[in-house]
mmCIF file of C-alpha atoms in Angstrom:
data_model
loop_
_atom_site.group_PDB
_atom_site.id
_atom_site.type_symbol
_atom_site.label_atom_id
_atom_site.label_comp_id
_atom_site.label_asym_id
_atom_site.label_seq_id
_atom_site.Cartn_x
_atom_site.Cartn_y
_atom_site.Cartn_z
ATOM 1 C CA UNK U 110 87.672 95.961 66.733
ATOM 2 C CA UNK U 111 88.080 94.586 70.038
ATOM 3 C CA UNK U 112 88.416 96.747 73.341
ATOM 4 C CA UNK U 113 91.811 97.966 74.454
ATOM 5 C CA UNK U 114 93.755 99.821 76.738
ATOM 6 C CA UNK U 115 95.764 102.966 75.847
ATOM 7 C CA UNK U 116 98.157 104.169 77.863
ATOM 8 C CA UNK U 117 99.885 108.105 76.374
ATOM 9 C CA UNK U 118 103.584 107.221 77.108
ATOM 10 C CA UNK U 119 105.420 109.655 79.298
ATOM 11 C CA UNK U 120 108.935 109.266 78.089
ATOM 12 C CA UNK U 121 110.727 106.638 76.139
ATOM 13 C CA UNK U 122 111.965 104.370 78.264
ATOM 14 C CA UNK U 123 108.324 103.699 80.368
ATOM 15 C CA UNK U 124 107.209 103.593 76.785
ATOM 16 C CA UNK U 125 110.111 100.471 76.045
ATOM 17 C CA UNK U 126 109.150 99.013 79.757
ATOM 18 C CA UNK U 127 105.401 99.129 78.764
ATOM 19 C CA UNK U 128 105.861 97.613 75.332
ATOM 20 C CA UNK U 129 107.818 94.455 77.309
ATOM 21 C CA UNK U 130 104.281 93.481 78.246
ATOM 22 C CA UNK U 131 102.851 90.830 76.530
ATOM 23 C CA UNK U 132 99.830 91.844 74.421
ATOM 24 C CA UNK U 133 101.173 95.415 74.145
ATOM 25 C CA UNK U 134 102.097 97.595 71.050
ATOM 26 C CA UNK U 135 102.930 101.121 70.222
ATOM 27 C CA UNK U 136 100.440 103.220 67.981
ATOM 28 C CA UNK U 137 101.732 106.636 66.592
ATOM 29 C CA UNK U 138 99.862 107.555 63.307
ATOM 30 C CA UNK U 139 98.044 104.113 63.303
ATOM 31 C CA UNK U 140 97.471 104.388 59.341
ATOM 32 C CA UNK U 141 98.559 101.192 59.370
ATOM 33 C CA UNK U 142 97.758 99.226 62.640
ATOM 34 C CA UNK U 143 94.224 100.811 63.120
ATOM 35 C CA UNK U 144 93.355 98.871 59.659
ATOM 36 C CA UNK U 145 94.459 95.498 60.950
ATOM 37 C CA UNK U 146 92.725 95.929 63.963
ATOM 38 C CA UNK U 147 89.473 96.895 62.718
ATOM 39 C CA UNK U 148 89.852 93.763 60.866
ATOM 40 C CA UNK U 149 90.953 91.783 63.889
ATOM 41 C CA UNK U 150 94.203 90.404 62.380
ATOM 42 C CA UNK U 151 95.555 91.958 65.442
ATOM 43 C CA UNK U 152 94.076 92.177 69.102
ATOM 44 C CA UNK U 153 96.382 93.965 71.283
ATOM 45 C CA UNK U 154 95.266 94.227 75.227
ATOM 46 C CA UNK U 155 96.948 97.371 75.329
ATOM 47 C CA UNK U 156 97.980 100.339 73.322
ATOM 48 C CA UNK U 157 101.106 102.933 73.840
ATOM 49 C CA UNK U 158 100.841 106.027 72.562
ATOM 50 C CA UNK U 159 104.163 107.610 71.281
ATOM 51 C CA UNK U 160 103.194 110.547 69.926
ATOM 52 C CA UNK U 161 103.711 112.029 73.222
ATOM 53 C CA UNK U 162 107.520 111.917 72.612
ATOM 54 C CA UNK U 163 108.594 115.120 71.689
ATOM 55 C CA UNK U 164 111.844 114.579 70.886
ATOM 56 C CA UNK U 165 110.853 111.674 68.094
ATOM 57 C CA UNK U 166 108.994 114.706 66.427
ATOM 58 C CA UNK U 167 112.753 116.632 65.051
ATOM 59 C CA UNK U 168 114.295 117.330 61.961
ATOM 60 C CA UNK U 169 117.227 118.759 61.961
ATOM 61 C CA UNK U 170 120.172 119.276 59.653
ATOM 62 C CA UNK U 171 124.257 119.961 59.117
ATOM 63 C CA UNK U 172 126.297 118.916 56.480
ATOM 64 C CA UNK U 173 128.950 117.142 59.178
ATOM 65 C CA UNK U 174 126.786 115.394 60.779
ATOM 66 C CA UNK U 175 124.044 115.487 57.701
ATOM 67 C CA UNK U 176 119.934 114.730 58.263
ATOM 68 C CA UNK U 177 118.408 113.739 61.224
ATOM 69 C CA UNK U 178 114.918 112.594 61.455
ATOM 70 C CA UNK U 179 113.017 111.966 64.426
ATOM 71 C CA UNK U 180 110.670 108.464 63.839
ATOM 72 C CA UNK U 181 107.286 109.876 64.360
ATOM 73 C CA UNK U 182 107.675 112.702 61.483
ATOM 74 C CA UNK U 183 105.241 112.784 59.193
ATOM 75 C CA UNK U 184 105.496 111.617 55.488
ATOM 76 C CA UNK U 185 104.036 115.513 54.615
ATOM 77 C CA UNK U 186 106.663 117.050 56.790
ATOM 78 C CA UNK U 187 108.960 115.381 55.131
ATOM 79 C CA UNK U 188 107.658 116.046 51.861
ATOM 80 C CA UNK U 189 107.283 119.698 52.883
ATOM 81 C CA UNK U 190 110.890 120.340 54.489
ATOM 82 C CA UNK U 191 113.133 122.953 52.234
ATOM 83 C CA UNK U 192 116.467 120.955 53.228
ATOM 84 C CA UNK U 193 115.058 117.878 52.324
ATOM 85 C CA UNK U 194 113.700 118.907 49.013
ATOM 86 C CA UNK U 195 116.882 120.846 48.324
ATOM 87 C CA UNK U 196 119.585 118.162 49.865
ATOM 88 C CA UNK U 197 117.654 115.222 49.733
ATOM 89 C CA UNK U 198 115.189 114.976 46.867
ATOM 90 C CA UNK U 199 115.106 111.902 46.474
ATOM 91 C CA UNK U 200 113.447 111.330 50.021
ATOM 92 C CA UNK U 201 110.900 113.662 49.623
ATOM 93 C CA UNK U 202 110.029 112.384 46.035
ATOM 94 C CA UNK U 203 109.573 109.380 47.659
ATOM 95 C CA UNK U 204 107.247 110.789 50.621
ATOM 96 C CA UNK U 205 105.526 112.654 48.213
ATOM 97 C CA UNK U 206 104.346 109.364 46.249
ATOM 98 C CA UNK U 207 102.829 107.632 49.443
ATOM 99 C CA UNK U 208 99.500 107.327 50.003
ATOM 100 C CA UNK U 209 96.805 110.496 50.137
ATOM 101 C CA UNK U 210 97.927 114.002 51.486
ATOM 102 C CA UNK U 211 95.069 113.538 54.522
ATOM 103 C CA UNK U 212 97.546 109.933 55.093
ATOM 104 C CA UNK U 213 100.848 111.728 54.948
ATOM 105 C CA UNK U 214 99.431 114.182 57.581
ATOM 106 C CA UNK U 215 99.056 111.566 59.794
ATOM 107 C CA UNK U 216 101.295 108.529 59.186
ATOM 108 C CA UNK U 217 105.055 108.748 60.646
ATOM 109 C CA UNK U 218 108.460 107.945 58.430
ATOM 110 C CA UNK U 219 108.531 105.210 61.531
ATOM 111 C CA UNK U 220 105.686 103.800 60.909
ATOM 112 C CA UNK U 221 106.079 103.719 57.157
ATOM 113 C CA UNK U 222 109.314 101.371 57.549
ATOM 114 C CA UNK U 223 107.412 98.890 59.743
ATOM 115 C CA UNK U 224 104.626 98.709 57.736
ATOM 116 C CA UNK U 225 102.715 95.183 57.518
ATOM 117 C CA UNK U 226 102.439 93.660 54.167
ATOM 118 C CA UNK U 227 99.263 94.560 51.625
ATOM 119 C CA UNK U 228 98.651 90.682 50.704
ATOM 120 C CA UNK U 229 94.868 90.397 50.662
ATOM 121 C CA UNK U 230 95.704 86.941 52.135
ATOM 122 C CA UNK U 231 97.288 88.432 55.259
ATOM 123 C CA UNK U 232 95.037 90.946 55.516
ATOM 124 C CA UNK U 233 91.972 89.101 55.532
ATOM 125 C CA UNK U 234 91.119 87.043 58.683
ATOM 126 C CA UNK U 235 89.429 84.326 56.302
ATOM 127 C CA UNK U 236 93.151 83.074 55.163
ATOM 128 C CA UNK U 237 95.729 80.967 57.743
ATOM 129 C CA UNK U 238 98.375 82.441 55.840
ATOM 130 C CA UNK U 239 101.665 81.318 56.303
ATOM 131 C CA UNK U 240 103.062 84.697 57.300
ATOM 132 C CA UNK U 241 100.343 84.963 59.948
ATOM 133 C CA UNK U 242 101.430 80.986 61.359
ATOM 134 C CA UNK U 243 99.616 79.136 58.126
ATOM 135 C CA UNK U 244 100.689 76.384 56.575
ATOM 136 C CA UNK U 245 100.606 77.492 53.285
ATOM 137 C CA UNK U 246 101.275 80.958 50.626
ATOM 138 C CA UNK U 247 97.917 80.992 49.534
ATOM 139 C CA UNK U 248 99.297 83.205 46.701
ATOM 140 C CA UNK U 249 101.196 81.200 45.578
ATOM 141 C CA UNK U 250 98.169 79.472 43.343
ATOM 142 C CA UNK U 251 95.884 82.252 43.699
ATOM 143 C CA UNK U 252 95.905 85.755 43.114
ATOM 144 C CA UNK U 253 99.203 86.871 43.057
ATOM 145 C CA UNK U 254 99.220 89.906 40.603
ATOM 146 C CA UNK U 255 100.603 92.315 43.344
ATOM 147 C CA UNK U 256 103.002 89.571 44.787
ATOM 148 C CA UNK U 257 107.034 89.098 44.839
ATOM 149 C CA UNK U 258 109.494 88.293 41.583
ATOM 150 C CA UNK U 259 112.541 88.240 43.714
ATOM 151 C CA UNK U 260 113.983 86.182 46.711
ATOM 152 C CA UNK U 261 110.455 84.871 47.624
ATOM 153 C CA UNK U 262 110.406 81.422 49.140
ATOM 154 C CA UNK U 263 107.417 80.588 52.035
ATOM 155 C CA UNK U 264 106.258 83.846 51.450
ATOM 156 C CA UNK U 265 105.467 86.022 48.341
ATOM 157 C CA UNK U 266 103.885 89.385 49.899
ATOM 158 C CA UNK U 267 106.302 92.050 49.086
ATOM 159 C CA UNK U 268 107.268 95.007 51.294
ATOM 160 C CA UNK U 269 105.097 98.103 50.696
ATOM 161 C CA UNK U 270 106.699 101.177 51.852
ATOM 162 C CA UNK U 271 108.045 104.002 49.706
ATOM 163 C CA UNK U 272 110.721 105.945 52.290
ATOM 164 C CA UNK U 273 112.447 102.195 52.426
ATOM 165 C CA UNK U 274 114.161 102.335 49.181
ATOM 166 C CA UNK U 275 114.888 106.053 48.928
ATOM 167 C CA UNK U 276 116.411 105.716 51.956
ATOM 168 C CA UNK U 277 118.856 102.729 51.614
ATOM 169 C CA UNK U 278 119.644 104.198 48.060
ATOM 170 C CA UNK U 279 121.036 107.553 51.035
ATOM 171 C CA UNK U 280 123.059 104.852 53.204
ATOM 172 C CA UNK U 281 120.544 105.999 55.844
ATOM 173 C CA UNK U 282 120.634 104.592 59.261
ATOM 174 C CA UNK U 283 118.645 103.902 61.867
ATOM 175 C CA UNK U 284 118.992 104.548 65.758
ATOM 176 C CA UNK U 285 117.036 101.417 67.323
ATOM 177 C CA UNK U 286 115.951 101.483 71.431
ATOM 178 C CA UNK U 287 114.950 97.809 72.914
ATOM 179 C CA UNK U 288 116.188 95.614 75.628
ATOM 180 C CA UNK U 289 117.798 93.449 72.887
ATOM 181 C CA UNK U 290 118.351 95.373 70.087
ATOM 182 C CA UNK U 291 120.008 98.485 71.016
ATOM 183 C CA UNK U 292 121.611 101.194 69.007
ATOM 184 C CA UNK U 293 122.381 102.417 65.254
ATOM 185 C CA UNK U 294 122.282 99.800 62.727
ATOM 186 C CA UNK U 295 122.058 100.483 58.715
ATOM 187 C CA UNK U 296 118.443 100.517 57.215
ATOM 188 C CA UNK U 297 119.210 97.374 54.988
ATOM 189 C CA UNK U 298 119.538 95.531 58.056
ATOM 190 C CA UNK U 299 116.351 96.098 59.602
ATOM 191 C CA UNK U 300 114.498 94.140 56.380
ATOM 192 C CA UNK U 301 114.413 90.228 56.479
ATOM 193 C CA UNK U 302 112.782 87.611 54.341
ATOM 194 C CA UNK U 303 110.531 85.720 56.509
ATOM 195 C CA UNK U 304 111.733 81.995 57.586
ATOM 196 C CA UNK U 305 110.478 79.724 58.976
ATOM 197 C CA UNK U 306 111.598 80.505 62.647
ATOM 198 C CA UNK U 307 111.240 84.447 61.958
ATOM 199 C CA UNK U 308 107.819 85.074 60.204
ATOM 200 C CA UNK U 309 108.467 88.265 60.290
ATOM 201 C CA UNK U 310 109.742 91.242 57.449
ATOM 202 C CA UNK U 311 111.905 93.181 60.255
ATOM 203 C CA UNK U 312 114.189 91.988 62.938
ATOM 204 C CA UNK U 313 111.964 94.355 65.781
ATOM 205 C CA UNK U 314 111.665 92.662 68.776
ATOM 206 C CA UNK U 315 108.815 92.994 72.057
ATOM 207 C CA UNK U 316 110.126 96.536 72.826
ATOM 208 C CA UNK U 317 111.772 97.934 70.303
ATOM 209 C CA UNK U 318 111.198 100.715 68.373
ATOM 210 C CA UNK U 319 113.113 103.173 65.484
ATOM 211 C CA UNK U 320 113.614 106.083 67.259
ATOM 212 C CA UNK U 321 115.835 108.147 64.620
ATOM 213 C CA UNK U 322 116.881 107.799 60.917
ATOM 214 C CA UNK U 323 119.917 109.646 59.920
ATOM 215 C CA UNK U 324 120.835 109.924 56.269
ATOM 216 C CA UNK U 325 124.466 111.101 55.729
ATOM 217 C CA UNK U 326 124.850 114.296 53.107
ATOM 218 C CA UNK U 327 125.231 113.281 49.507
ATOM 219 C CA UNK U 328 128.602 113.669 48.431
ATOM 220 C CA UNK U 329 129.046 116.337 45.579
ATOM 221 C CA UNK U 330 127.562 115.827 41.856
ATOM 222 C CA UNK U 331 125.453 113.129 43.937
ATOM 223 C CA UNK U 332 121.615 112.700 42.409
ATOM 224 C CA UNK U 333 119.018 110.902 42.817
ATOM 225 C CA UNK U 334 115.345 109.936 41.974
ATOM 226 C CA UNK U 335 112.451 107.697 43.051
ATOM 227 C CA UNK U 336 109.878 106.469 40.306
ATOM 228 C CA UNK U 337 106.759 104.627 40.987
ATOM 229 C CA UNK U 338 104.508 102.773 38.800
ATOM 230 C CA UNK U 339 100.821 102.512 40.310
ATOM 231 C CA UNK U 340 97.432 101.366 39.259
ATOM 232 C CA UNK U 341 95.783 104.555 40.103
ATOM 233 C CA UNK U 342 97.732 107.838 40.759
ATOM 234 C CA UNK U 343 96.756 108.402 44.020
ATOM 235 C CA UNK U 344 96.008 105.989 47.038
ATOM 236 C CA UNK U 345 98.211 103.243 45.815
ATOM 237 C CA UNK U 346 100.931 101.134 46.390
ATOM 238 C CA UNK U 347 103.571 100.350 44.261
ATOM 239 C CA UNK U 348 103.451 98.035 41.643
ATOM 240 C CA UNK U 349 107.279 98.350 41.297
ATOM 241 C CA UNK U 350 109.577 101.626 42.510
ATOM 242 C CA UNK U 351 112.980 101.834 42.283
ATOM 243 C CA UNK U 352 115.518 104.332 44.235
ATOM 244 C CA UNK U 353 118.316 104.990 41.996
ATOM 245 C CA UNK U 354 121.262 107.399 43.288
ATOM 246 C CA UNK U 355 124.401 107.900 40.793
ATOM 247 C CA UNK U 356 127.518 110.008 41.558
ATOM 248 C CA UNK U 357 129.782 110.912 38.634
ATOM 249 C CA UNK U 358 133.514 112.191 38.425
ATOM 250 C CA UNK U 359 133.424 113.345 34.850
ATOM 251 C CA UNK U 360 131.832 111.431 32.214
ATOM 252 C CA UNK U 361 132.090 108.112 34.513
ATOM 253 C CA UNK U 362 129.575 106.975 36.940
ATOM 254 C CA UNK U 363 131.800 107.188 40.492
ATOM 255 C CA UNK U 364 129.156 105.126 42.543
ATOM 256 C CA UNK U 365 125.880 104.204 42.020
ATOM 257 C CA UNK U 366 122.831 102.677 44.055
ATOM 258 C CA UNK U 367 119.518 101.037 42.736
ATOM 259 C CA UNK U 368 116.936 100.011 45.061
ATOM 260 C CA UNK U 369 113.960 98.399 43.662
ATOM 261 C CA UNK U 370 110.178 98.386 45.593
ATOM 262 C CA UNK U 371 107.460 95.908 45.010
ATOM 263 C CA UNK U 372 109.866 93.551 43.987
ATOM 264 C CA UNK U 373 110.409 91.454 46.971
ATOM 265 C CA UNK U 374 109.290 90.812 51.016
ATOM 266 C CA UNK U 375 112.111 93.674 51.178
ATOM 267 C CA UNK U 376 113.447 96.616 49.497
ATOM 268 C CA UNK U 377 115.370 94.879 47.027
ATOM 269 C CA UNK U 378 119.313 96.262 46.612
ATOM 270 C CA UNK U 379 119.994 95.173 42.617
ATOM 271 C CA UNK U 380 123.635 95.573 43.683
ATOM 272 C CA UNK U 381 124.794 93.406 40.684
ATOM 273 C CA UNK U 382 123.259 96.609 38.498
ATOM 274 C CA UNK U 383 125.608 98.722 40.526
ATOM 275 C CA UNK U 384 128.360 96.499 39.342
ATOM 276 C CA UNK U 385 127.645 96.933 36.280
ATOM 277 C CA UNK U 386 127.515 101.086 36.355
ATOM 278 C CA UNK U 387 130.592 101.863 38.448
ATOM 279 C CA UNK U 388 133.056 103.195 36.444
ATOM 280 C CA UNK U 389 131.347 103.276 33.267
ATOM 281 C CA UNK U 390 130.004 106.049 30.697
ATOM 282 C CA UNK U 391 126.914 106.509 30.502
ATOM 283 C CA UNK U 392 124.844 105.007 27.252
ATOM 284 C CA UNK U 393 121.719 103.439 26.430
ATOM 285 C CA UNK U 394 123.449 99.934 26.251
ATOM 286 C CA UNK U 395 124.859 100.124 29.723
ATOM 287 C CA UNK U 396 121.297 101.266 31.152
ATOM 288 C CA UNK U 397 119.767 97.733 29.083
ATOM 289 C CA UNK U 398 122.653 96.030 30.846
ATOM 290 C CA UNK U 399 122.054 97.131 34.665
ATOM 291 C CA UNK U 400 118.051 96.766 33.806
ATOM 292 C CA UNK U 401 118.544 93.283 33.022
ATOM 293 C CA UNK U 402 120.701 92.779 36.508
ATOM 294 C CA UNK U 403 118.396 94.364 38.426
ATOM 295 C CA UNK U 404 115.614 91.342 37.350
ATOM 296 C CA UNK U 405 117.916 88.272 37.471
ATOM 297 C CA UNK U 406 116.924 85.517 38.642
ATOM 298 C CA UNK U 407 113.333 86.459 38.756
ATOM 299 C CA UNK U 408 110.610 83.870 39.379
ATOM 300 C CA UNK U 409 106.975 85.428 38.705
ATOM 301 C CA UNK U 410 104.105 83.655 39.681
ATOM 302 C CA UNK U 411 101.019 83.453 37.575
ATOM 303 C CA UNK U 412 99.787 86.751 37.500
ATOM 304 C CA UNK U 413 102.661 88.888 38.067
ATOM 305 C CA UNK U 414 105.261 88.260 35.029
ATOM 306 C CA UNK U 415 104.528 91.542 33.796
ATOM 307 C CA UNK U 416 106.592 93.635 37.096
ATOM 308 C CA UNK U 417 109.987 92.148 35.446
ATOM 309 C CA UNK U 418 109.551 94.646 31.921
ATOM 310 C CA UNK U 419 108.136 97.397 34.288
ATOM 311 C CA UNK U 420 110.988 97.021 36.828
ATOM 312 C CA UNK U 421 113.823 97.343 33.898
ATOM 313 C CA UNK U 422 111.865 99.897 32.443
ATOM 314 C CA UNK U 423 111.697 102.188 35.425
ATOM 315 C CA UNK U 424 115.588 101.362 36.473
ATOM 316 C CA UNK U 425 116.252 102.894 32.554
ATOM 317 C CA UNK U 426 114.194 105.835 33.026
ATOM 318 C CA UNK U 427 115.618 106.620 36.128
ATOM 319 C CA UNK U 428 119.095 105.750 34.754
ATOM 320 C CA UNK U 429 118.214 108.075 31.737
ATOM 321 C CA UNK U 430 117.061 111.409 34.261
ATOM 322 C CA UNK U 431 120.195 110.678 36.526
ATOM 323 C CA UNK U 432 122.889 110.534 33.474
#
């Protein structure tokens, strides 16, 4: 690791100012960044501390204006919350699948979103990957067993957090602070597949930074779930998740989301599966049908051809425990 800075940030706007600097980045749980710069993927000049923020530390909750989180929450204090659990189960299902519980103490629902990638090729500083300015995927003809089905083109990493699913699958939003991208956009537009002028899985800026997530309150006989499927049970990423959230009027499915992780450089909306459940009765046919939609047009590398029969069979499951 090489020597730094670090500067505790005194309110958010000197923390936006400072972050305008070149060479500068914020650090809040630093789960995530403290890994990449032991490993000198990443050499910052300078460090801003967040966590001094108080007011990025809030949860709060009515059913007008419905959940409010404040970015540097924890994963566990999500997990823990009795209005989350209760209201929001699906979020804290998800929290409670990430990482370790000594991780969750310490990494931030912020942080989680703007996670970097787990691709051993980005990660390690032997690789010119073409997501760190490469010329080439090196996944693409090497080991790729942990690597993108869907929508992958220069790049085949896949996105890694858990709360990024669950939470498009709630319509959450987010409140954004920056000098160029200011104010409260939907989640599903924070994620983009890298290009060749953006190699990048957000569309963050020098300077900006989530501040707040707000998730709007499930409408009535509204559920939801988050399945994972791991390698280990603890300490691991997802091989594929999915978020799925049905409402029903009756017997008939009144709206649906289905959110798949793993899949793809971002959490991966299977809206076509959606499509397919809206309106519909429940059955074992119609959960085949929206399984199969939620893996069209799939391309697997080498290694990986096995996520598309674990990715229908987790939207079924979660199909099955919804209807």
């Amino acid at each position: 690791m090489r020597a730094f800075e670090h500067f505790n940030a005194s309110d958010l706007q000197t923390a936006i100012a400072l972050l305008r600097e070149p060479s500068t980045e914020a650090i809040a749980g630093g789960t995530d960044l403290l890994g990449e710069l032991k490993a000198r993927l990443r050499a910052p000049k300078r460090l801003v501390n967040i966590k001094t923020l108080s007011e990025l530390h809030e949860i709060s909750y009515s059913p007008q204006t419905g959940l409010k989180i404040g970015a540097l929450v924890t994963l566990a204090q999500i997990e823990q919350h009795p209005v989350i659990r209760e209201r929001f189960s699906l979020l804290a299902q998800a929290a409670a699948s990430a990482a370790t519980p000594q991780l969750r103490n310490m990494g931030t629902v912020g942080g989680n979103l703007c996670q970097k990638p787990r691709c051993w090729y980005y990660r390690s500083k032997l690789f010119p990957c073409w997501l760190k300015g490469g010329e080439k995927c090196f996944a693409e003809d090497g080991e790729n067993k942990y690597h993108a089905i869907l929508g992958a083109d220069r790049c085949h990493a896949v996105h890694p957090s858990d709360l990024a699913p669950a939470l498009i699958a709630l319509d959450a939003t987010i409140r954004v602070v920056g000098p160029d991208l200011d104010g409260e956009i939907s989640l599903a537009e924070l994620y983009t597949k890298p290009t060749e002028s953006h190699r990048q899985m957000t569309i963050l800026g020098p300077g900006e930074l989530i501040t707040e997530i707000r998730v709007p309150t499930p409408q009535e006989n509204s559920r939801g779930v988050y399945l994972k499927a791991m390698e280990r049970q603890s300490w691991s990423f997802a091989l594929v998740s999915v978020a799925a959230r049905l409402r029903c009027e009756g017997e008939r499915i009144a709206d649906a989301r289905i959110v798949l992780g793993g899949v793809a450089a971002i959490p991966w909306r299977a809206k076509d599966s959606e499509k397919i459940l809206i309106g519909q009765r429940f059955s074992e046919e119609l959960a085949e049908r929206a399984a199969e939609a939620a893996v069209a047009g799939a391309q697997p590398l080498r290694d990986n051809a096995y996520k598309i029969p674990l990715a229908k069979g987790l939207v079924k499951q979660a199909l099955r425990a919804l209807a």
